[in-house]
Amino acid sequence: MISFFHAADLHLGLRVTRFSGDCADKIRGARFRALDNLIKLAQERQAQFLLIAGDLFDDLSVDGITAERAFHILDAAPLPVYVLPGNHDPLLPGGVWDRKPWNTPSPRQVRLLREAEPVMIGRHVSLFPCPVLRKTSLQDPTAWIGQAPVQGADFRIGIAHGSLKIHEDLPPDDHLISRTAARDLKLDYLALGHWHRRQIFRDADGVARTAYSGVHEPMRFGGSQGFQTGWHPYSSGTTRNEFLDAGVGEILWVRIDHPGAPPEITSEEVGHLTWCEEERALVSEDDLSQLIAEVAVKRQLPERQLLRLKLTGVLDAGAMLRLDELRQVLKERYLLGLLDTSGLHVQPREEEIRAVAGQGVLRHVLEHLLKESGDPKTEGSKVAERALVLLYQIAKEVSS
Amino acid sequence: MILRGLLLEHWCCIARLELADLPLGVLVLHAPNRTGKSSLVKALRSCLYDHDHDTTRQEVLQAIPWTGKHAPRVTVTFETGGQVYRITKVYSRKKDGGALLERRSGERWLEHLREPKEAARETRKLLGADKSDASLNQLLWLDQGQVHLPQVRKLDATLEKRLEEVLGTLVTGRDLEFKKALDKRCDRWFTPRRHDHRGGVNPSPVTRLEQKRAERQRDKEALEKQYRDLEQAINDLERCDIQQGEMRKHVREARDELTLLLKEREHSQARRQEHLQARRDEEAAQQETKNAQARWQQRIEARERYQAHETDLTRREAEVKTAQEKLERFEEVYQQQVAALGTARLAEETHARTWDDIEDRRKLLELTTRSDALQKTLQRITRLEQESKRLNEQMQSYPAPDKVELEKLRANRRQAQALRAQLQAAELVLGITPSQATRLRLSRDGQAAEEVDLSPGEKKTWPLRQRVSLEVAGLGRIDLARRQENTDLERCARQLADLDRVFAERIQAYQETPQEESCLDRLAERLFQQEAWLRELEQLRRQLGELAPQGTGAKQHERLQLERERRLILQRRPELASWPPSPGDCEQRVSAFQLRARELERQRKTWEAQENQAHKALQQAQRECQRCQENLTDCRATARAAQQELQRLGGEEALKGELLRAEAALKCARQRLAETELTEAEKSVEERCRSAETVLEQREDRLRRLEQQMAELRGRLHGSEGLHQKRNEAASALTEVEQALEQERLEAEAHKHLRELFENYRESQVHRVMGPISGRVLQWARHLGLSEYEQVCFSDGFLPDGLLRCDGTAETPLVPLSEESYGTEEQLGLLVRLALGGVLARTEPALAILDDPLAHADPAKHRRILEILKMAAEGNQSAEAPAGPLQILILTCHPDRFDHLTGARHINLAELIQREP
């Protein structure tokens, strides 16, 4: 029986451009924390080796610090780690694999799979690596396995990085892998990387031997269809759902009892950060107060949360002025707190209007702004809405 | 409120004045200055508003007449709210002081309030103002010289409230506070030009963020370009990798081909050596044959040249001989010509020496002529000098004063005559006519006493200036003197004496008698004569100057010099002493000399030409002879050289044999070459080897260059470490700036939008409220002739900020009233007051008091403004902002200026006022 972990698409040195530099650094740092979690879990589960099926790094030109940190974590792991170059970090001259410490001749635990040739793990496992040599390719990276000399090993494990050809509209240069590769190549397990959503595929005999592990650390808000971080895949089909992670950090624990036996595949969570996206409808200042109290007190581990709050509804002017209070809480407590108030509108009460605007010019201005901001289709309604809040704010300051 | 009547008693200078039944409309109260017009207005202000009856205010105390017998009493009858009231105030703190408010009911007056303070308070309440310069009075009650409109901020609150009630709200205080706060916040973005503490321009936050975004964008694009370059380098490297394999294959092929060719070349090496040797032998034999033929040919040519030189040498020797004979002939001819030329020159020199004799004769003739002329001049000079001497003697014997002195003497006489007349006029005359013979001793004016004997009946008189002392025998001494000495007479007498003394001295110097009256005429005749003589003398001197400008001595010296020169010539040529100098003789001699000289010169030039020609022919012959000799020498040398060459080339038979041997050797070598000829493959193997080597070199070179390029690309790829991180950071920084910029823009646009909305609504509010007032003022202004304005502008108050000119630009949009002339400002201000007063009088007529208004209006404008006053007084209930009627009280000292105010009631206060005694 063999037991190993299958991970992929760690994207260390992740490209994050939509948030502040400090926040982006924390997100990138969290991916290393998740890698630590992974190693610890592998040790706990007494796995025999770890497979990383491509895209360990987000790009082949990542900085030396990231490359070294990753190397030292993996090389210090209590089990052998087999790393396959992916389409984000292909095996190209001058790339990250060509620099220290990844060009070290004899590392302790980590082994970079540079050649498409069988690698023996112990005496019973034959690993068939399919390294990616360029960002795009029309070739099936697993094709060579069919011509490889047959070894005397019992277990045949394939490791590759590309898109499994499960439907026809996939980009042809996206390292397409035959849907039946595991069966055709007589593999006990085909560990795949490239797609960020965990997926396990069954062969015609109903046995699941082909799997994408998902990502070890989420990299987007789960409820959205985009990335919102500035990251994008190096693939022509950038908007495909396969590249949207499930919002959790996970890997696969694979156990195979004997050669030819169906693998037992379990998903394990190792992620560090939580990406939350919520929408709240507010109808009164009480709702807002409740929300502020909730985000300020009730949430667990807010320093490990990226919280995106989308507010909708209509508030009176006084309540609108309290949004800054909410913003302050989000900023101070959370790793990242984003507040989307585009769906929130202001509707002052009559007594507010009288109190703020009186019967002079301000009254006319206020009525005009209310009309302008009331119609979202009007060009400049956003400006009008902000002007309306401003009017209240200034009038309040003046009257106080 | 309008005024219906007024009664003043003992108010200032007014003992009594009563105005009754005052109507609505315009009232002109006229009186001269200091009649009490302004006092009337003060009384009105005091009674209706400002003071209680027991006030101690100075204005009222000053109103008490100085006689002080009666307390001032003011009664004002006014109509308000459809009721007629009468307030009476007696200003006194004593019992007689008090105030009473009455209301008319039919023909009777009913007591309304008797308690004085209450009466005064009730009156103010009825009139709607606490003071006479509050509420509408602030606009309509104008003191003398009050021209400017009140400041907006100082507009009375009651008035403002009434205007708001009638016209509507303008801008509230809350609005103004809001606007101020908004403007302050807007400064963050919209201050026209910001400067930082170093004096540089400090842009708005939006601009700063835009600049920052541009920088970040540039940084990002630079990194993206690096990344694209990196990808390109990867592609290039892959391409190079493929090319490298192909190139290595090509190099291997080229190397194999070269190896084959080298083997082939080695196999044909012996045959090619043999062929090359035969070719070299054939070439050597061919060269030897050519050399032998050349030597034979040289021998033949040398012999022919030698023979030709011998013939030429003989011909040259004959030419030399002929040239020498010709040279000898020309030398002989030249010597003959030289001798003839010498003879001609000698004859010419001999003739030239005879010219000295002619020159001496001509000199003698000239000296004689000049000496005679000089003698005549000297005689004339002597005559002129004698005449001058005579005139000088005459002038010295008959002296005369010059014109200045003569005029001084005449002035002396005129002054003396005047003094004398003055003395005579002031002198006293002492006259004595004794009845019997009497001896007197008389002393006058301090002179020595004189004794005078008078016969009976003889009258004798003496002039006196100051005093006289008269001693009469038997009578005693009589002294007569002026009480105060007349010093002018003494001074005149002294001046006269001085003048007489000076005149006598000057006249006596010309031997004339000063006492004679005609002495001055005679001196004038003398002066005339002297001037005539002087003119004559000047003429003589001028003639002398012309004859002898340097004096007579110079002329005499010149004459002696001429004589000395004549003697010298005669000493050198004694034979000329007997020669009478004659111009004709001289000319004859000169003519003969010149004729002979020309003849001799012609002969000499003929000989000179011939000599010159002979000399040239001789030189030509010499050159010809020399050339022939040189040719001969050259010819001899050439012939000798040809002979030596012939000897050097050797004998003809030996050379012929040598040529035959060389031709036979050539034939043998050609035969051997034909026997060793190569095949085509053997011929081209060397070339093919070289070509293969070149191909190999080129391919190896290309491969090397490709490998270098690959090394370079690898280096670039190695240098890309960290680029991903940099791209991330650059993109992140750009996003951060863009978000901040978006937020800042939203803030800026929201502030701008808010401010623009506020401005627009404020303007429309002001326009809506003040539009009718503005229109009315503008209409009246145009009626007045001020047609250059198109709008009266109001901002936050009910009073205008200024007027907008028709040609106003964005830079100069508004003209404040204060920038207009004094008169125009007063007129425009009055229009605004009347317009506002009119709308407030919509429900009840209002009183306007104008004390001496329109003092600065020109006649035309004055006439028009009277029409406006009339219109304002009538009101206009159908206007957009209905205007009620006004009662306009005009106080003036120029009633004629208001004659054109038709319908106005004119009241002559001077006739009505009873003044305090």
mmCIF file of N, CA and C in Angstrom, chain B residues 812-902:
data_model
loop_
_atom_site.group_PDB
_atom_site.id
_atom_site.type_symbol
_atom_site.label_atom_id
_atom_site.label_comp_id
_atom_site.label_asym_id
_atom_site.label_seq_id
_atom_site.Cartn_x
_atom_site.Cartn_y
_atom_site.Cartn_z
ATOM 1 N N THR B 812 -14.816 91.965 -15.941
ATOM 2 C CA THR B 812 -15.344 93.139 -15.268
ATOM 3 C C THR B 812 -16.861 93.070 -15.312
ATOM 4 N N PRO B 813 -17.407 92.107 -14.598
ATOM 5 C CA PRO B 813 -18.836 91.885 -14.765
ATOM 6 C C PRO B 813 -19.692 92.945 -14.073
ATOM 7 N N LEU B 814 -19.203 93.481 -12.990
ATOM 8 C CA LEU B 814 -20.079 94.251 -12.150
ATOM 9 C C LEU B 814 -19.473 95.630 -11.874
ATOM 10 N N VAL B 815 -20.313 96.655 -11.923
ATOM 11 C CA VAL B 815 -19.845 98.000 -11.578
ATOM 12 C C VAL B 815 -20.542 98.402 -10.280
ATOM 13 N N PRO B 816 -19.784 98.462 -9.170
ATOM 14 C CA PRO B 816 -20.416 98.901 -7.922
ATOM 15 C C PRO B 816 -20.890 100.350 -8.056
ATOM 16 N N LEU B 817 -21.937 100.691 -7.309
ATOM 17 C CA LEU B 817 -22.464 102.057 -7.393
ATOM 18 C C LEU B 817 -21.401 103.071 -7.004
ATOM 19 N N SER B 818 -20.555 102.661 -6.048
ATOM 20 C CA SER B 818 -19.551 103.606 -5.561
ATOM 21 C C SER B 818 -18.525 103.961 -6.625
ATOM 22 N N GLU B 819 -18.460 103.181 -7.701
ATOM 23 C CA GLU B 819 -17.498 103.498 -8.762
ATOM 24 C C GLU B 819 -18.085 104.506 -9.746
ATOM 25 N N GLU B 820 -19.370 104.784 -9.605
ATOM 26 C CA GLU B 820 -19.974 105.779 -10.489
ATOM 27 C C GLU B 820 -19.660 107.188 -9.952
ATOM 28 N N SER B 821 -20.017 108.192 -10.709
ATOM 29 C CA SER B 821 -19.789 109.558 -10.239
ATOM 30 C C SER B 821 -20.708 109.839 -9.036
ATOM 31 N N TYR B 822 -20.369 110.899 -8.316
ATOM 32 C CA TYR B 822 -21.107 111.225 -7.097
ATOM 33 C C TYR B 822 -22.581 111.441 -7.407
ATOM 34 N N GLY B 823 -22.827 112.208 -8.478
ATOM 35 C CA GLY B 823 -24.200 112.518 -8.858
ATOM 36 C C GLY B 823 -24.966 111.281 -9.277
ATOM 37 N N THR B 824 -24.313 110.440 -10.117
ATOM 38 C CA THR B 824 -24.991 109.237 -10.600
ATOM 39 C C THR B 824 -25.260 108.274 -9.458
ATOM 40 N N GLU B 825 -24.307 108.171 -8.528
ATOM 41 C CA GLU B 825 -24.523 107.286 -7.386
ATOM 42 C C GLU B 825 -25.738 107.748 -6.581
ATOM 43 N N GLU B 826 -25.838 109.071 -6.391
ATOM 44 C CA GLU B 826 -26.975 109.611 -5.632
ATOM 45 C C GLU B 826 -28.291 109.283 -6.360
ATOM 46 N N GLN B 827 -28.263 109.471 -7.705
ATOM 47 C CA GLN B 827 -29.494 109.247 -8.467
ATOM 48 C C GLN B 827 -29.895 107.766 -8.440
ATOM 49 N N LEU B 828 -28.888 106.872 -8.688
ATOM 50 C CA LEU B 828 -29.206 105.444 -8.693
ATOM 51 C C LEU B 828 -29.668 104.990 -7.313
ATOM 52 N N GLY B 829 -28.989 105.514 -6.288
ATOM 53 C CA GLY B 829 -29.376 105.173 -4.922
ATOM 54 C C GLY B 829 -30.816 105.590 -4.653
ATOM 55 N N LEU B 830 -31.188 106.772 -5.118
ATOM 56 C CA LEU B 830 -32.553 107.271 -4.905
ATOM 57 C C LEU B 830 -33.572 106.378 -5.619
ATOM 58 N N LEU B 831 -33.186 105.906 -6.828
ATOM 59 C CA LEU B 831 -34.095 105.028 -7.567
ATOM 60 C C LEU B 831 -34.334 103.743 -6.790
ATOM 61 N N VAL B 832 -33.232 103.166 -6.238
ATOM 62 C CA VAL B 832 -33.365 101.926 -5.460
ATOM 63 C C VAL B 832 -34.251 102.178 -4.246
ATOM 64 N N ARG B 833 -34.032 103.300 -3.549
ATOM 65 C CA ARG B 833 -34.822 103.621 -2.352
ATOM 66 C C ARG B 833 -36.308 103.732 -2.726
ATOM 67 N N LEU B 834 -36.584 104.440 -3.812
ATOM 68 C CA LEU B 834 -37.977 104.643 -4.200
ATOM 69 C C LEU B 834 -38.636 103.325 -4.613
ATOM 70 N N ALA B 835 -37.840 102.474 -5.327
ATOM 71 C CA ALA B 835 -38.403 101.197 -5.774
ATOM 72 C C ALA B 835 -38.762 100.318 -4.579
ATOM 73 N N LEU B 836 -37.808 100.211 -3.624
ATOM 74 C CA LEU B 836 -38.072 99.383 -2.444
ATOM 75 C C LEU B 836 -39.181 99.993 -1.596
ATOM 76 N N GLY B 837 -39.138 101.326 -1.434
ATOM 77 C CA GLY B 837 -40.166 102.008 -0.662
ATOM 78 C C GLY B 837 -41.537 101.810 -1.277
ATOM 79 N N GLY B 838 -41.592 101.812 -2.612
ATOM 80 C CA GLY B 838 -42.858 101.639 -3.327
ATOM 81 C C GLY B 838 -43.499 100.296 -3.021
ATOM 82 N N VAL B 839 -42.654 99.213 -3.085
ATOM 83 C CA VAL B 839 -43.251 97.893 -2.848
ATOM 84 C C VAL B 839 -43.712 97.754 -1.395
ATOM 85 N N LEU B 840 -43.007 98.409 -0.470
ATOM 86 C CA LEU B 840 -43.439 98.332 0.928
ATOM 87 C C LEU B 840 -44.675 99.202 1.180
ATOM 88 N N ALA B 841 -44.896 100.126 0.290
ATOM 89 C CA ALA B 841 -46.068 101.000 0.446
ATOM 90 C C ALA B 841 -47.285 100.444 -0.281
ATOM 91 N N ARG B 842 -47.170 99.175 -0.644
ATOM 92 C CA ARG B 842 -48.243 98.570 -1.429
ATOM 93 C C ARG B 842 -49.586 98.629 -0.664
ATOM 94 N N THR B 843 -49.504 98.353 0.615
ATOM 95 C CA THR B 843 -50.761 98.319 1.392
ATOM 96 C C THR B 843 -51.035 99.639 2.098
ATOM 97 N N GLU B 844 -49.980 100.391 2.326
ATOM 98 C CA GLU B 844 -50.189 101.675 2.995
ATOM 99 C C GLU B 844 -49.154 102.669 2.483
ATOM 100 N N PRO B 845 -49.597 103.878 2.141
ATOM 101 C CA PRO B 845 -48.639 104.864 1.618
ATOM 102 C C PRO B 845 -47.526 105.116 2.634
ATOM 103 N N ALA B 846 -46.345 105.463 2.101
ATOM 104 C CA ALA B 846 -45.190 105.717 2.971
ATOM 105 C C ALA B 846 -44.694 107.129 2.746
ATOM 106 N N LEU B 847 -44.014 107.630 3.764
ATOM 107 C CA LEU B 847 -43.495 108.996 3.702
ATOM 108 C C LEU B 847 -42.006 108.955 3.366
ATOM 109 N N ALA B 848 -41.634 109.768 2.374
ATOM 110 C CA ALA B 848 -40.214 109.920 2.058
ATOM 111 C C ALA B 848 -39.848 111.366 2.291
ATOM 112 N N ILE B 849 -38.732 111.573 2.998
ATOM 113 C CA ILE B 849 -38.267 112.939 3.258
ATOM 114 C C ILE B 849 -36.920 113.108 2.585
ATOM 115 N N LEU B 850 -36.833 114.044 1.679
ATOM 116 C CA LEU B 850 -35.593 114.286 0.964
ATOM 117 C C LEU B 850 -35.147 115.710 1.265
ATOM 118 N N ASP B 851 -34.108 115.824 2.095
ATOM 119 C CA ASP B 851 -33.623 117.139 2.496
ATOM 120 C C ASP B 851 -32.552 117.585 1.504
ATOM 121 N N ASP B 852 -32.875 118.595 0.743
ATOM 122 C CA ASP B 852 -31.975 119.160 -0.271
ATOM 123 C C ASP B 852 -31.420 118.068 -1.186
ATOM 124 N N PRO B 853 -32.292 117.341 -1.896
ATOM 125 C CA PRO B 853 -31.799 116.231 -2.722
ATOM 126 C C PRO B 853 -31.295 116.705 -4.087
ATOM 127 N N LEU B 854 -30.616 115.796 -4.759
ATOM 128 C CA LEU B 854 -30.203 115.956 -6.165
ATOM 129 C C LEU B 854 -29.365 117.212 -6.379
ATOM 130 N N ALA B 855 -28.542 117.493 -5.389
ATOM 131 C CA ALA B 855 -27.697 118.682 -5.514
ATOM 132 C C ALA B 855 -26.641 118.510 -6.596
ATOM 133 N N HIS B 856 -26.382 117.233 -6.973
ATOM 134 C CA HIS B 856 -25.290 116.996 -7.928
ATOM 135 C C HIS B 856 -25.806 116.571 -9.291
ATOM 136 N N ALA B 857 -27.091 116.738 -9.537
ATOM 137 C CA ALA B 857 -27.645 116.304 -10.828
ATOM 138 C C ALA B 857 -27.572 117.456 -11.825
ATOM 139 N N ASP B 858 -27.225 117.119 -13.061
ATOM 140 C CA ASP B 858 -27.226 118.161 -14.092
ATOM 141 C C ASP B 858 -28.685 118.476 -14.452
ATOM 142 N N PRO B 859 -28.936 119.612 -15.099
ATOM 143 C CA PRO B 859 -30.328 120.041 -15.338
ATOM 144 C C PRO B 859 -31.161 118.998 -16.065
ATOM 145 N N ALA B 860 -30.561 118.340 -17.092
ATOM 146 C CA ALA B 860 -31.341 117.378 -17.876
ATOM 147 C C ALA B 860 -31.782 116.207 -17.006
ATOM 148 N N LYS B 861 -30.818 115.663 -16.275
ATOM 149 C CA LYS B 861 -31.138 114.515 -15.417
ATOM 150 C C LYS B 861 -32.085 114.937 -14.301
ATOM 151 N N HIS B 862 -31.883 116.154 -13.800
ATOM 152 C CA HIS B 862 -32.735 116.646 -12.726
ATOM 153 C C HIS B 862 -34.189 116.672 -13.185
ATOM 154 N N ARG B 863 -34.374 117.164 -14.421
ATOM 155 C CA ARG B 863 -35.735 117.241 -14.958
ATOM 156 C C ARG B 863 -36.342 115.835 -15.038
ATOM 157 N N ARG B 864 -35.513 114.845 -15.508
ATOM 158 C CA ARG B 864 -36.047 113.483 -15.674
ATOM 159 C C ARG B 864 -36.329 112.823 -14.328
ATOM 160 N N ILE B 865 -35.482 113.099 -13.373
ATOM 161 C CA ILE B 865 -35.687 112.433 -12.085
ATOM 162 C C ILE B 865 -36.938 112.987 -11.383
ATOM 163 N N LEU B 866 -37.297 114.224 -11.710
ATOM 164 C CA LEU B 866 -38.552 114.762 -11.159
ATOM 165 C C LEU B 866 -39.736 113.946 -11.663
ATOM 166 N N GLU B 867 -39.630 113.534 -12.948
ATOM 167 C CA GLU B 867 -40.703 112.704 -13.506
ATOM 168 C C GLU B 867 -40.760 111.362 -12.778
ATOM 169 N N ILE B 868 -39.586 110.844 -12.476
ATOM 170 C CA ILE B 868 -39.539 109.564 -11.749
ATOM 171 C C ILE B 868 -40.118 109.729 -10.350
ATOM 172 N N LEU B 869 -39.785 110.848 -9.697
ATOM 173 C CA LEU B 869 -40.337 111.109 -8.365
ATOM 174 C C LEU B 869 -41.861 111.133 -8.428
ATOM 175 N N LYS B 870 -42.345 111.730 -9.485
ATOM 176 C CA LYS B 870 -43.802 111.823 -9.634
ATOM 177 C C LYS B 870 -44.403 110.419 -9.802
ATOM 178 N N MET B 871 -43.722 109.609 -10.651
ATOM 179 C CA MET B 871 -44.205 108.234 -10.871
ATOM 180 C C MET B 871 -44.177 107.452 -9.562
ATOM 181 N N ALA B 872 -43.074 107.587 -8.835
ATOM 182 C CA ALA B 872 -42.942 106.856 -7.573
ATOM 183 C C ALA B 872 -44.008 107.294 -6.594
ATOM 184 N N ALA B 873 -44.300 108.579 -6.579
ATOM 185 C CA ALA B 873 -45.309 109.100 -5.657
ATOM 186 C C ALA B 873 -46.696 108.562 -6.008
ATOM 187 N N GLU B 874 -46.932 108.375 -7.297
ATOM 188 C CA GLU B 874 -48.247 107.879 -7.716
ATOM 189 C C GLU B 874 -48.405 106.388 -7.437
ATOM 190 N N GLY B 875 -47.279 105.626 -7.513
ATOM 191 C CA GLY B 875 -47.336 104.179 -7.308
ATOM 192 C C GLY B 875 -47.850 103.464 -8.550
ATOM 193 N N ASN B 876 -47.766 102.118 -8.519
ATOM 194 C CA ASN B 876 -48.229 101.343 -9.669
ATOM 195 C C ASN B 876 -48.734 99.994 -9.156
ATOM 196 N N GLN B 877 -49.998 99.885 -8.948
ATOM 197 C CA GLN B 877 -50.566 98.680 -8.358
ATOM 198 C C GLN B 877 -50.625 97.530 -9.356
ATOM 199 N N SER B 878 -50.465 97.837 -10.637
ATOM 200 C CA SER B 878 -50.576 96.764 -11.642
ATOM 201 C C SER B 878 -49.209 96.184 -12.020
ATOM 202 N N ALA B 879 -48.184 96.648 -11.401
ATOM 203 C CA ALA B 879 -46.847 96.150 -11.767
ATOM 204 C C ALA B 879 -46.641 94.740 -11.210
ATOM 205 N N GLU B 880 -45.548 94.104 -11.675
ATOM 206 C CA GLU B 880 -45.254 92.729 -11.227
ATOM 207 C C GLU B 880 -45.113 92.687 -9.701
ATOM 208 N N ALA B 881 -44.379 93.672 -9.201
ATOM 209 C CA ALA B 881 -44.344 93.855 -7.746
ATOM 210 C C ALA B 881 -45.101 95.153 -7.486
ATOM 211 N N PRO B 882 -46.362 95.095 -7.097
ATOM 212 C CA PRO B 882 -47.169 96.313 -7.010
ATOM 213 C C PRO B 882 -46.536 97.340 -6.078
ATOM 214 N N ALA B 883 -46.592 98.582 -6.516
ATOM 215 C CA ALA B 883 -46.014 99.659 -5.720
ATOM 216 C C ALA B 883 -47.137 100.593 -5.282
ATOM 217 N N GLY B 884 -47.098 100.940 -3.990
ATOM 218 C CA GLY B 884 -48.108 101.845 -3.462
ATOM 219 C C GLY B 884 -47.671 103.293 -3.600
ATOM 220 N N PRO B 885 -48.582 104.244 -3.300
ATOM 221 C CA PRO B 885 -48.238 105.661 -3.436
ATOM 222 C C PRO B 885 -47.311 106.113 -2.305
ATOM 223 N N LEU B 886 -46.585 107.158 -2.594
ATOM 224 C CA LEU B 886 -45.653 107.716 -1.605
ATOM 225 C C LEU B 886 -45.988 109.184 -1.398
ATOM 226 N N GLN B 887 -45.733 109.622 -0.183
ATOM 227 C CA GLN B 887 -45.766 111.064 0.065
ATOM 228 C C GLN B 887 -44.308 111.508 0.138
ATOM 229 N N ILE B 888 -43.921 112.327 -0.820
ATOM 230 C CA ILE B 888 -42.506 112.701 -0.890
ATOM 231 C C ILE B 888 -42.373 114.159 -0.474
ATOM 232 N N LEU B 889 -41.655 114.342 0.612
ATOM 233 C CA LEU B 889 -41.458 115.677 1.173
ATOM 234 C C LEU B 889 -40.066 116.156 0.766
ATOM 235 N N ILE B 890 -40.033 117.184 -0.076
ATOM 236 C CA ILE B 890 -38.735 117.673 -0.541
ATOM 237 C C ILE B 890 -38.480 119.017 0.115
ATOM 238 N N LEU B 891 -37.337 119.132 0.781
ATOM 239 C CA LEU B 891 -36.963 120.406 1.379
ATOM 240 C C LEU B 891 -35.815 120.982 0.563
ATOM 241 N N THR B 892 -35.977 122.210 0.111
ATOM 242 C CA THR B 892 -34.963 122.766 -0.775
ATOM 243 C C THR B 892 -34.876 124.272 -0.614
ATOM 244 N N CYS B 893 -33.729 124.795 -0.966
ATOM 245 C CA CYS B 893 -33.570 126.250 -1.018
ATOM 246 C C CYS B 893 -33.584 126.726 -2.467
ATOM 247 N N HIS B 894 -33.790 125.790 -3.418
ATOM 248 C CA HIS B 894 -33.863 126.146 -4.851
ATOM 249 C C HIS B 894 -35.229 125.725 -5.378
ATOM 250 N N PRO B 895 -36.279 126.444 -5.083
ATOM 251 C CA PRO B 895 -37.615 126.018 -5.510
ATOM 252 C C PRO B 895 -37.745 125.960 -7.031
ATOM 253 N N ASP B 896 -36.967 126.805 -7.719
ATOM 254 C CA ASP B 896 -37.075 126.837 -9.186
ATOM 255 C C ASP B 896 -36.683 125.500 -9.806
ATOM 256 N N ARG B 897 -35.824 124.744 -9.145
ATOM 257 C CA ARG B 897 -35.390 123.472 -9.709
ATOM 258 C C ARG B 897 -36.500 122.424 -9.672
ATOM 259 N N PHE B 898 -37.556 122.735 -8.925
ATOM 260 C CA PHE B 898 -38.657 121.778 -8.831
ATOM 261 C C PHE B 898 -39.940 122.317 -9.476
ATOM 262 N N ASP B 899 -39.770 123.387 -10.253
ATOM 263 C CA ASP B 899 -40.933 123.966 -10.921
ATOM 264 C C ASP B 899 -41.572 122.990 -11.898
ATOM 265 N N HIS B 900 -40.722 122.128 -12.479
ATOM 266 C CA HIS B 900 -41.230 121.196 -13.496
ATOM 267 C C HIS B 900 -41.953 120.005 -12.897
ATOM 268 N N LEU B 901 -42.027 119.975 -11.610
ATOM 269 C CA LEU B 901 -42.709 118.863 -10.936
ATOM 270 C C LEU B 901 -44.218 119.148 -10.927
ATOM 271 N N THR B 902 -44.841 118.744 -12.000
ATOM 272 C CA THR B 902 -46.256 119.093 -12.128
ATOM 273 C C THR B 902 -47.084 118.341 -11.088
#
